[in-house]
Amino acid sequence: MPDQGPRVLYRLRDHIAGANWRPTRFAEAVPNIRICGLCRMIPKRTVALPCAHVLCESCHRACTQDGGGVCPLDGDAFADDECGWTPLSERKAKDLKAHCWNEDRGCNFVGNLQAVLQHFEEQCGFHGVACPRCGDSVLNGDLLTRYEPGCSHGKPLATPDTDLRQESAAALSDVSAELREIEEHLNEPLAAHHAHEGATVVAMLLDLVTGINELVELTQMDDNSVLFFDDEIEE
């Protein structure tokens, strides 16, 4: 049975194309001398400092200057000639045993990294895809049985264009309501004191409100057209 120990993830670097930089859970404990204590990468070679902390070449280079440096983990000073380098060969890297990257989806495959990579790319049946209707992540093999009945597990995904149109319609509706309120406040004073000017201003406001209402209606019609088009595609 695969190991169910702590789910500690590390990343390889400069070793195996396709496996590099992937968060990987190894089935067996990886010696500390192989792991950078700062970035937690497993590189081609590591350097042990006098304080016993281990760094990769990149982190070591970043904290050294003129033949010495300071450990980023404890602040202890060191000289380059006090440090010891340990290489990790490609063969040893490929022999590291790891869990499939689809372990969280239910895959229990465990093997050396080369075997895990081949299994993941060619054989694994636990790859996830996003349902085009609700956006939930489902196993690739389960998508059809979920999608065909209508997929009632979520709402249709909104497109950026739909979101923008909905926001625009809401904003225009708010502006329209505010202008109507302004019209009501201005109507009586203007009619009483400046009948002619008031009528002109009110007429202009009414034209503006009418124009905004037309924009709102056009936006809503556009949204309905998009929804109708989406329904046609699904059918």
Rosetta silent file (secondary structure, phi, psi, omega in degrees, C-alpha in Angstrom):
SEQUENCE: MPDQGPRVLYRLRDHIAGANWRPTRFAEAVPNIRICGLCRMIPKRTVALPCAHVLCESCHRACTQDGGGVCPLDGDAFADDECGWTPLSERKAKDLKAHCWNEDRGCNFVGNLQAVLQHFEEQCGFHGVACPRCGDSVLNGDLLTRYEPGCSHGKPLATPDTDLRQESAAALSDVSAELREIEEHLNEPLAAHHAHEGATVVAMLLDLVTGINELVELTQMDDNSVLFFDDEIEE
SCORE:     score description
SCORE:     0.000 S_00000001
   1 L     0.000  136.078 -178.200    0.000    0.000    0.000 S_00000001
   2 L   -59.026  149.217  179.382    1.398    3.446   -0.881 S_00000001
   3 L   -61.067  134.710  179.545    2.911    5.465    1.898 S_00000001
   4 L  -113.492   32.446 -179.043    0.403    7.754    3.640 S_00000001
   5 L   -72.041 -171.538 -178.910    2.961    9.869    5.473 S_00000001
   6 L   -55.399  139.365 -176.305    3.115   13.644    5.655 S_00000001
   7 L   -86.832   69.900  179.011    2.287   15.282    2.337 S_00000001
   8 L   -89.662  128.030 -177.559    5.561   17.142    1.934 S_00000001
   9 E  -109.306  137.640  174.128    6.117   18.429   -1.594 S_00000001
  10 E  -127.707  167.749  177.776    9.444   19.179   -3.251 S_00000001
  11 E  -127.182  134.657  173.602   10.410   20.277   -6.751 S_00000001
  12 E   -82.313  154.993  175.174   13.172   18.919   -8.944 S_00000001
  13 L  -142.982  134.984  173.900   15.329   21.216  -11.023 S_00000001
  14 L    66.912   27.532 -177.556   17.653   20.499  -13.969 S_00000001
  15 L  -117.159  -69.053 -169.915   17.026   16.750  -13.915 S_00000001
  16 L  -125.388  116.249  178.020   14.134   15.254  -15.908 S_00000001
  17 L   -58.795  129.427 -177.533   12.239   17.084  -18.644 S_00000001
  18 L    99.477  -26.055  178.791    8.540   16.942  -17.784 S_00000001
  19 L  -105.995  -22.443 -179.667    9.181   16.392  -14.073 S_00000001
  20 L   -59.665  140.891  174.080   11.202   19.526  -13.344 S_00000001
  21 L    71.041    0.277  176.661    9.447   22.229  -11.310 S_00000001
  22 L   -82.385  133.230  171.640    6.382   20.061  -10.558 S_00000001
  23 L   -62.118  118.906 -171.167    5.363   19.913   -6.861 S_00000001
  24 E  -126.251  135.191  173.981    6.103   16.243   -6.145 S_00000001
  25 E  -101.001  117.480 -178.263    5.405   14.002   -3.153 S_00000001
  26 E   -85.549  145.481 -177.161    8.119   11.415   -2.816 S_00000001
  27 L   -78.869  -20.797  178.587    7.294    7.948   -1.505 S_00000001
  28 L  -125.630  152.487 -178.966   10.535    7.720    0.458 S_00000001
  29 L   -60.689  132.781  176.767   12.302   10.299    2.587 S_00000001
  30 L   -92.327  127.874 -179.700   14.704   12.440    0.578 S_00000001
  31 L   -56.207  140.969 -178.978   18.009   13.050    2.411 S_00000001
  32 H   -57.945  -29.743 -177.906   18.359   16.622    3.639 S_00000001
  33 H   -65.537  -15.603 -179.850   21.673   16.935    1.805 S_00000001
  34 H   -92.127   -9.463 -170.346   19.667   16.776   -1.465 S_00000001
  35 L  -116.005  128.565  174.809   17.234   19.583   -0.566 S_00000001
  36 L   -67.004  125.962 -177.995   17.906   23.311   -0.522 S_00000001
  37 L   -69.519  -15.133 -177.984   16.931   24.547    2.919 S_00000001
  38 L   -97.545  -57.545 -176.429   15.736   27.875    1.506 S_00000001
  39 L   -94.312   -7.737  178.186   13.816   27.235   -1.736 S_00000001
  40 L    64.420   22.136  175.058   13.130   23.505   -1.043 S_00000001
  41 E   -83.734  157.405  170.817   14.276   22.524   -4.519 S_00000001
  42 E  -110.770   97.855 -173.627   16.152   19.304   -5.305 S_00000001
  43 L   -94.516 -176.283  178.105   18.888   20.536   -7.671 S_00000001
  44 L   -66.816  -31.864  175.433   21.771   18.881   -9.492 S_00000001
  45 E  -153.807  150.865 -179.167   24.068   19.716   -6.612 S_00000001
  46 E  -123.503  162.596  178.635   23.847   21.250   -3.173 S_00000001
  47 E  -124.671  129.607  177.343   26.330   22.945   -0.870 S_00000001
  48 E   -94.463  124.464  179.184   26.570   22.292    2.874 S_00000001
  49 L   -84.434  163.407  178.739   27.561   25.350    4.912 S_00000001
  50 L   -57.802  -27.883  179.749   29.643   25.173    8.121 S_00000001
  51 L   -79.457   -0.820  177.487   26.440   25.781   10.108 S_00000001
  52 L    86.346   -3.414  173.439   25.052   22.535    8.573 S_00000001
  53 L   -75.180  152.487 -176.416   22.387   24.242    6.460 S_00000001
  54 E  -118.085  135.846  179.022   22.164   23.164    2.819 S_00000001
  55 E  -129.167  156.989  170.021   21.613   25.444   -0.182 S_00000001
  56 E   -83.923  171.788 -178.537   21.287   25.031   -3.927 S_00000001
  57 H   -60.303  -40.965 -176.953   23.709   26.815   -6.242 S_00000001
  58 H   -63.685  -47.315 -179.760   21.254   29.614   -6.963 S_00000001
  59 H   -69.065  -35.771  178.000   20.549   30.433   -3.301 S_00000001
  60 H   -65.059  -43.344 -179.539   24.244   30.056   -2.413 S_00000001
  61 H   -63.472  -34.684 -177.859   25.250   32.432   -5.185 S_00000001
  62 H   -70.854  -21.769 -175.986   22.699   34.995   -4.005 S_00000001
  63 L  -112.411   12.907  179.396   24.139   35.145   -0.478 S_00000001
  64 E  -120.881  154.215  177.320   27.889   35.105   -1.251 S_00000001
  65 E  -162.981  135.795  176.167   30.364   37.732   -2.335 S_00000001
  66 L    54.593   45.254  173.206   34.178   37.924   -2.465 S_00000001
  67 L    81.769   12.198  179.050   34.771   34.373   -1.262 S_00000001
  68 E  -164.770  178.369 -179.773   32.309   34.314    1.613 S_00000001
  69 E  -172.901 -168.409 -179.920   28.785   35.024    2.717 S_00000001
  70 E  -128.426  130.912  178.870   26.104   34.779    5.361 S_00000001
  71 L   -62.635  127.057 -179.063   23.686   31.875    5.747 S_00000001
  72 L   -72.041  -13.053 -176.106   20.175   33.167    4.971 S_00000001
  73 L   -92.994  -29.971 -179.927   18.652   30.725    7.461 S_00000001
  74 L  -133.739   -4.492  177.409   20.577   31.560   10.638 S_00000001
  75 L    80.550    6.966  179.466   22.784   34.551    9.790 S_00000001
  76 L   -76.372  137.188  177.486   26.079   32.718   10.398 S_00000001
  77 E   -77.995  152.448  177.673   29.029   33.896    8.319 S_00000001
  78 E  -149.695  158.245  172.933   30.994   31.409    6.209 S_00000001
  79 E  -107.462  148.033 -177.315   33.902   31.247    3.812 S_00000001
  80 H   -58.346  -34.375 -178.024   33.597   29.416    0.503 S_00000001
  81 H   -75.259   -3.283  175.206   36.463   27.074    1.380 S_00000001
  82 H   -93.484   -5.632 -174.718   34.485   25.906    4.419 S_00000001
  83 L   -96.668  150.899  178.701   31.608   24.643    2.262 S_00000001
  84 E  -123.658  132.493 -176.850   31.185   21.171    0.766 S_00000001
  85 E   -97.879  141.110  178.964   29.405   20.365   -2.495 S_00000001
  86 E  -129.165  117.879 -179.838   27.315   17.221   -3.100 S_00000001
  87 E   -85.314  156.682  172.343   26.177   16.285   -6.631 S_00000001
  88 L  -124.471  111.631 -176.174   23.023   14.368   -7.535 S_00000001
  89 L   -70.683  159.907  179.014   23.451   12.371  -10.713 S_00000001
  90 H   -62.497  -37.102  179.928   20.681   12.072  -13.286 S_00000001
  91 H   -62.662  -45.427 -179.978   20.491    8.326  -12.655 S_00000001
  92 H   -66.764  -35.749  178.198   19.926    8.811   -8.929 S_00000001
  93 H   -64.341  -42.566  179.800   17.356   11.525   -9.599 S_00000001
  94 H   -66.482  -25.523 -178.328   15.391    9.219  -11.923 S_00000001
  95 H   -83.491   -9.044  177.559   15.455    6.479   -9.271 S_00000001
  96 L   -62.661  130.525 -178.641   13.730    8.631   -6.642 S_00000001
  97 E   -88.443  135.975 -176.010   10.308    7.103   -5.919 S_00000001
  98 E  -143.106  164.440  174.650    7.313    9.404   -6.054 S_00000001
  99 E   -86.882  153.379  175.175    3.520    9.472   -6.147 S_00000001
 100 L   -59.483  146.239  179.771    1.607   10.287   -9.312 S_00000001
 101 L   -69.458   -8.958  174.914    0.840   13.999   -9.675 S_00000001
 102 L  -100.325   22.122 -179.150   -2.850   13.045   -9.814 S_00000001
 103 H   -57.031  -40.260 -178.665   -2.749   11.523   -6.336 S_00000001
 104 H   -63.936  -20.867  179.460   -5.216   14.114   -5.035 S_00000001
 105 H   -92.374   -2.921  176.460   -7.743   12.952   -7.652 S_00000001
 106 L   120.025   -4.951 -179.402   -7.492    9.332   -6.533 S_00000001
 107 L   -75.981  132.922 -179.475   -4.519    7.866   -8.398 S_00000001
 108 L  -111.732   19.206 -179.749   -2.382    5.582   -6.219 S_00000001
 109 L   -68.785  135.291  175.816    0.436    4.943   -8.679 S_00000001
 110 E  -134.499  135.500  177.895    3.932    4.997   -7.155 S_00000001
 111 E  -169.538 -178.471  175.432    7.186    4.473   -9.006 S_00000001
 112 E   -69.286  163.642 -171.495   10.516    6.002   -9.814 S_00000001
 113 H   -57.877  -37.627  179.506   10.328    9.432  -11.414 S_00000001
 114 H   -63.621  -41.385  179.728   10.862    8.138  -14.931 S_00000001
 115 H   -69.992  -38.957  178.632    8.005    5.655  -14.499 S_00000001
 116 H   -62.172  -42.188 -179.857    5.748    8.263  -12.874 S_00000001
 117 H   -62.884  -45.031  179.695    6.320   10.634  -15.780 S_00000001
 118 H   -64.908  -43.991  178.303    5.471    7.970  -18.372 S_00000001
 119 H   -59.730  -46.192 -176.515    2.403    6.861  -16.392 S_00000001
 120 H   -62.791  -41.102 -174.982    1.172   10.449  -15.976 S_00000001
 121 H   -84.081  -24.964 -171.572    1.515   11.331  -19.653 S_00000001
 122 H  -120.129  -24.098 -169.457    0.357    8.058  -21.232 S_00000001
 123 L  -125.384  -27.058 -171.057   -1.664    5.917  -18.815 S_00000001
 124 L   -61.525  131.275  179.448   -3.148    7.816  -15.876 S_00000001
 125 L  -100.358   17.086 -175.570   -6.952    7.880  -15.846 S_00000001
 126 L  -116.018   24.779  176.336   -7.249   10.577  -13.193 S_00000001
 127 L   -72.114  141.512 -179.030   -6.580   13.728  -15.197 S_00000001
 128 E  -102.406  147.246  174.616   -9.007   16.534  -14.434 S_00000001
 129 E  -133.736  159.940  178.772  -10.787   18.865  -16.840 S_00000001
 130 E   -89.234  129.328  175.775  -13.138   21.806  -16.281 S_00000001
 131 L   -64.348  126.455 -177.560  -16.803   21.202  -17.050 S_00000001
 132 L   -68.578  -14.532 -179.020  -17.727   23.724  -19.791 S_00000001
 133 L   -92.742  -47.622 -174.873  -21.147   24.254  -18.238 S_00000001
 134 L  -110.229  -14.528  177.935  -20.502   24.732  -14.500 S_00000001
 135 L    86.602   -5.985  179.121  -16.726   25.127  -14.351 S_00000001
 136 L   -68.246  150.413  176.481  -16.209   22.376  -11.763 S_00000001
 137 E   -85.277  125.780  179.903  -13.141   20.177  -12.109 S_00000001
 138 E  -133.228  159.779  175.968  -14.086   16.585  -12.960 S_00000001
 139 E   -63.508  141.981 -176.866  -12.207   13.510  -14.103 S_00000001
 140 H   -55.834  -40.359 -178.661  -11.810   13.474  -17.862 S_00000001
 141 H   -71.565  -15.853 -178.546  -13.526   10.088  -18.102 S_00000001
 142 H   -98.826   -3.617 -172.296  -16.531   11.315  -16.098 S_00000001
 143 H   -62.524  -44.045 -175.586  -17.199   14.503  -18.056 S_00000001
 144 H   -63.973  -45.827 -178.576  -19.712   13.073  -20.538 S_00000001
 145 H   -66.878  -24.141  176.897  -21.906   11.365  -17.923 S_00000001
 146 H   -82.002  -38.635 -172.295  -21.937   14.606  -15.928 S_00000001
 147 H   -77.768  -41.161 -173.646  -22.547   16.917  -18.885 S_00000001
 148 L   -58.955  -42.970 -178.462  -25.270   14.999  -20.784 S_00000001
 149 L   -69.418   -9.312  179.614  -27.978   15.074  -18.055 S_00000001
 150 L   118.635   -9.972  173.892  -27.713   18.863  -17.874 S_00000001
 151 L    48.622   75.742 -177.729  -25.079   19.282  -15.175 S_00000001
 152 L   -89.899   17.709 -175.499  -27.154   20.892  -12.428 S_00000001
 153 L   -83.755   -3.815 -179.223  -24.151   21.194  -10.112 S_00000001
 154 L  -169.961  177.042  178.967  -23.531   24.837  -10.847 S_00000001
 155 L   -90.378  155.348  176.177  -24.482   27.883  -12.837 S_00000001
 156 L   -58.818  143.246  179.340  -23.284   28.558  -16.392 S_00000001
 157 L   -69.361  132.413  176.787  -19.974   30.286  -16.510 S_00000001
 158 L   -82.766  137.516  176.295  -20.265   33.990  -17.267 S_00000001
 159 L   -84.934  157.493  177.100  -18.047   35.328  -19.992 S_00000001
 160 H   -55.560  -37.107 -179.720  -16.106   38.570  -19.479 S_00000001
 161 H   -65.970  -41.102  179.326  -18.287   40.207  -22.161 S_00000001
 162 H   -64.519  -44.059  178.245  -21.478   39.156  -20.399 S_00000001
 163 H   -58.692  -42.870 -178.176  -20.185   40.427  -17.058 S_00000001
 164 H   -65.082  -42.169  179.779  -19.265   43.758  -18.643 S_00000001
 165 H   -64.738  -40.190  179.674  -22.669   44.151  -20.271 S_00000001
 166 H   -65.503  -41.281  178.110  -24.441   43.332  -17.028 S_00000001
 167 H   -64.926  -39.641  179.371  -22.333   45.830  -15.103 S_00000001
 168 H   -64.778  -42.634  179.689  -22.959   48.488  -17.769 S_00000001
 169 H   -62.616  -41.825  179.663  -26.701   47.900  -17.679 S_00000001
 170 H   -64.097  -42.408 -179.605  -26.739   48.187  -13.876 S_00000001
 171 H   -64.684  -42.650  179.323  -24.706   51.394  -13.983 S_00000001
 172 H   -65.212  -36.827  177.610  -26.949   52.929  -16.649 S_00000001
 173 H   -63.724  -41.125  178.517  -30.048   52.010  -14.654 S_00000001
 174 H   -62.611  -44.744  179.777  -28.610   53.744  -11.591 S_00000001
 175 H   -62.844  -41.064  179.945  -27.809   56.880  -13.593 S_00000001
 176 H   -61.136  -43.190  179.832  -31.280   56.862  -15.111 S_00000001
 177 H   -64.691  -40.373  179.326  -32.905   56.675  -11.674 S_00000001
 178 H   -64.681  -40.056  179.582  -30.759   59.512  -10.355 S_00000001
 179 H   -66.523  -37.363  176.658  -31.657   61.738  -13.311 S_00000001
 180 H   -62.335  -39.618  179.064  -35.358   61.098  -12.793 S_00000001
 181 H   -64.453  -41.248  177.243  -34.918   62.136   -9.167 S_00000001
 182 H   -61.989  -41.635  179.778  -33.137   65.338  -10.254 S_00000001
 183 H   -59.823  -42.713 -179.158  -35.952   66.049  -12.697 S_00000001
 184 H   -63.866  -39.781 -179.452  -38.565   65.742   -9.958 S_00000001
 185 H   -69.664  -34.370 -176.130  -36.666   68.156   -7.688 S_00000001
 186 H   -84.434  -23.921 -170.269  -36.135   70.711  -10.432 S_00000001
 187 H   -59.267  -52.758 -176.116  -39.543   70.568  -12.033 S_00000001
 188 H   -66.735  -51.068  179.567  -41.604   72.562   -9.508 S_00000001
 189 H   -59.371  -40.418 -178.397  -39.089   75.388   -8.724 S_00000001
 190 H   -68.352  -37.871 -179.845  -38.296   75.899  -12.342 S_00000001
 191 H   -68.081  -34.883 -176.944  -41.955   75.947  -13.342 S_00000001
 192 H   -76.707  -39.004 -171.440  -42.800   78.476  -10.657 S_00000001
 193 H  -107.314  -30.865 -177.879  -39.922   80.932  -11.161 S_00000001
 194 L  -138.627   71.766 -171.236  -38.517   80.343  -14.615 S_00000001
 195 H   -56.520  -49.412 -176.635  -41.209   78.658  -16.622 S_00000001
 196 H   -65.679  -50.876 -179.012  -39.594   78.975  -20.026 S_00000001
 197 H   -63.037  -38.839 -179.072  -36.058   78.103  -18.896 S_00000001
 198 H   -63.122  -41.354 -179.672  -37.395   75.339  -16.663 S_00000001
 199 H   -62.448  -40.197  179.584  -39.298   73.753  -19.503 S_00000001
 200 H   -63.909  -46.904 -179.381  -36.191   73.775  -21.653 S_00000001
 201 H   -62.884  -44.589 -179.883  -34.011   72.199  -18.945 S_00000001
 202 H   -61.902  -40.770  178.889  -36.628   69.584  -18.131 S_00000001
 203 H   -60.970  -41.385  178.340  -36.993   68.741  -21.815 S_00000001
 204 H   -64.260  -42.096  178.283  -33.243   68.251  -22.068 S_00000001
 205 H   -62.676  -41.864  179.596  -33.256   66.048  -18.989 S_00000001
 206 H   -62.809  -41.012  177.011  -36.111   63.995  -20.399 S_00000001
 207 H   -60.653  -41.880 -179.330  -34.221   63.519  -23.668 S_00000001
 208 H   -65.045  -44.371  178.734  -31.166   62.397  -21.691 S_00000001
 209 H   -61.946  -43.370  179.191  -33.189   59.969  -19.596 S_00000001
 210 H   -60.235  -42.698  178.828  -34.864   58.589  -22.725 S_00000001
 211 H   -62.823  -41.954  179.622  -31.480   58.055  -24.361 S_00000001
 212 H   -66.182  -41.276  177.862  -30.124   56.261  -21.317 S_00000001
 213 H   -60.015  -39.152  177.762  -33.217   54.053  -21.120 S_00000001
 214 H   -63.769  -40.457  177.496  -32.709   53.092  -24.754 S_00000001
 215 H   -62.451  -42.525  178.177  -29.100   52.174  -24.004 S_00000001
 216 H   -59.684  -46.097 -179.664  -30.236   50.026  -21.073 S_00000001
 217 H   -62.762  -42.537  178.614  -32.783   48.241  -23.269 S_00000001
 218 H   -62.443  -40.966  179.632  -30.216   47.645  -26.018 S_00000001
 219 H   -63.602  -43.515  179.270  -27.759   46.237  -23.479 S_00000001
 220 H   -65.789  -38.839  176.695  -30.383   43.901  -22.058 S_00000001
 221 H   -62.520  -38.600  179.232  -31.396   42.810  -25.560 S_00000001
 222 H   -64.252  -40.901  177.720  -27.742   42.079  -26.311 S_00000001
 223 H   -62.398  -43.662  179.716  -27.494   39.934  -23.169 S_00000001
 224 H   -63.188  -37.409  178.461  -30.619   37.995  -24.158 S_00000001
 225 H   -63.613  -41.139  179.907  -29.182   37.433  -27.640 S_00000001
 226 H   -64.698  -43.787  179.397  -25.976   36.040  -26.144 S_00000001
 227 H   -63.185  -40.522  178.282  -27.912   33.720  -23.826 S_00000001
 228 H   -62.701  -42.176  179.543  -30.066   32.531  -26.755 S_00000001
 229 H   -63.396  -40.786  178.325  -26.936   31.903  -28.825 S_00000001
 230 H   -63.127  -40.562  178.974  -25.371   29.922  -25.962 S_00000001
 231 H   -63.352  -39.856  179.239  -28.541   27.800  -25.673 S_00000001
 232 H   -61.661  -40.985 -179.761  -28.449   27.094  -29.409 S_00000001
 233 H   -63.381  -44.742 -177.783  -24.827   25.906  -29.132 S_00000001
 234 H   -64.070  -36.352  178.136  -25.627   23.589  -26.215 S_00000001
 235 L   -68.876    0.000    0.000  -28.556   22.058  -28.128 S_00000001
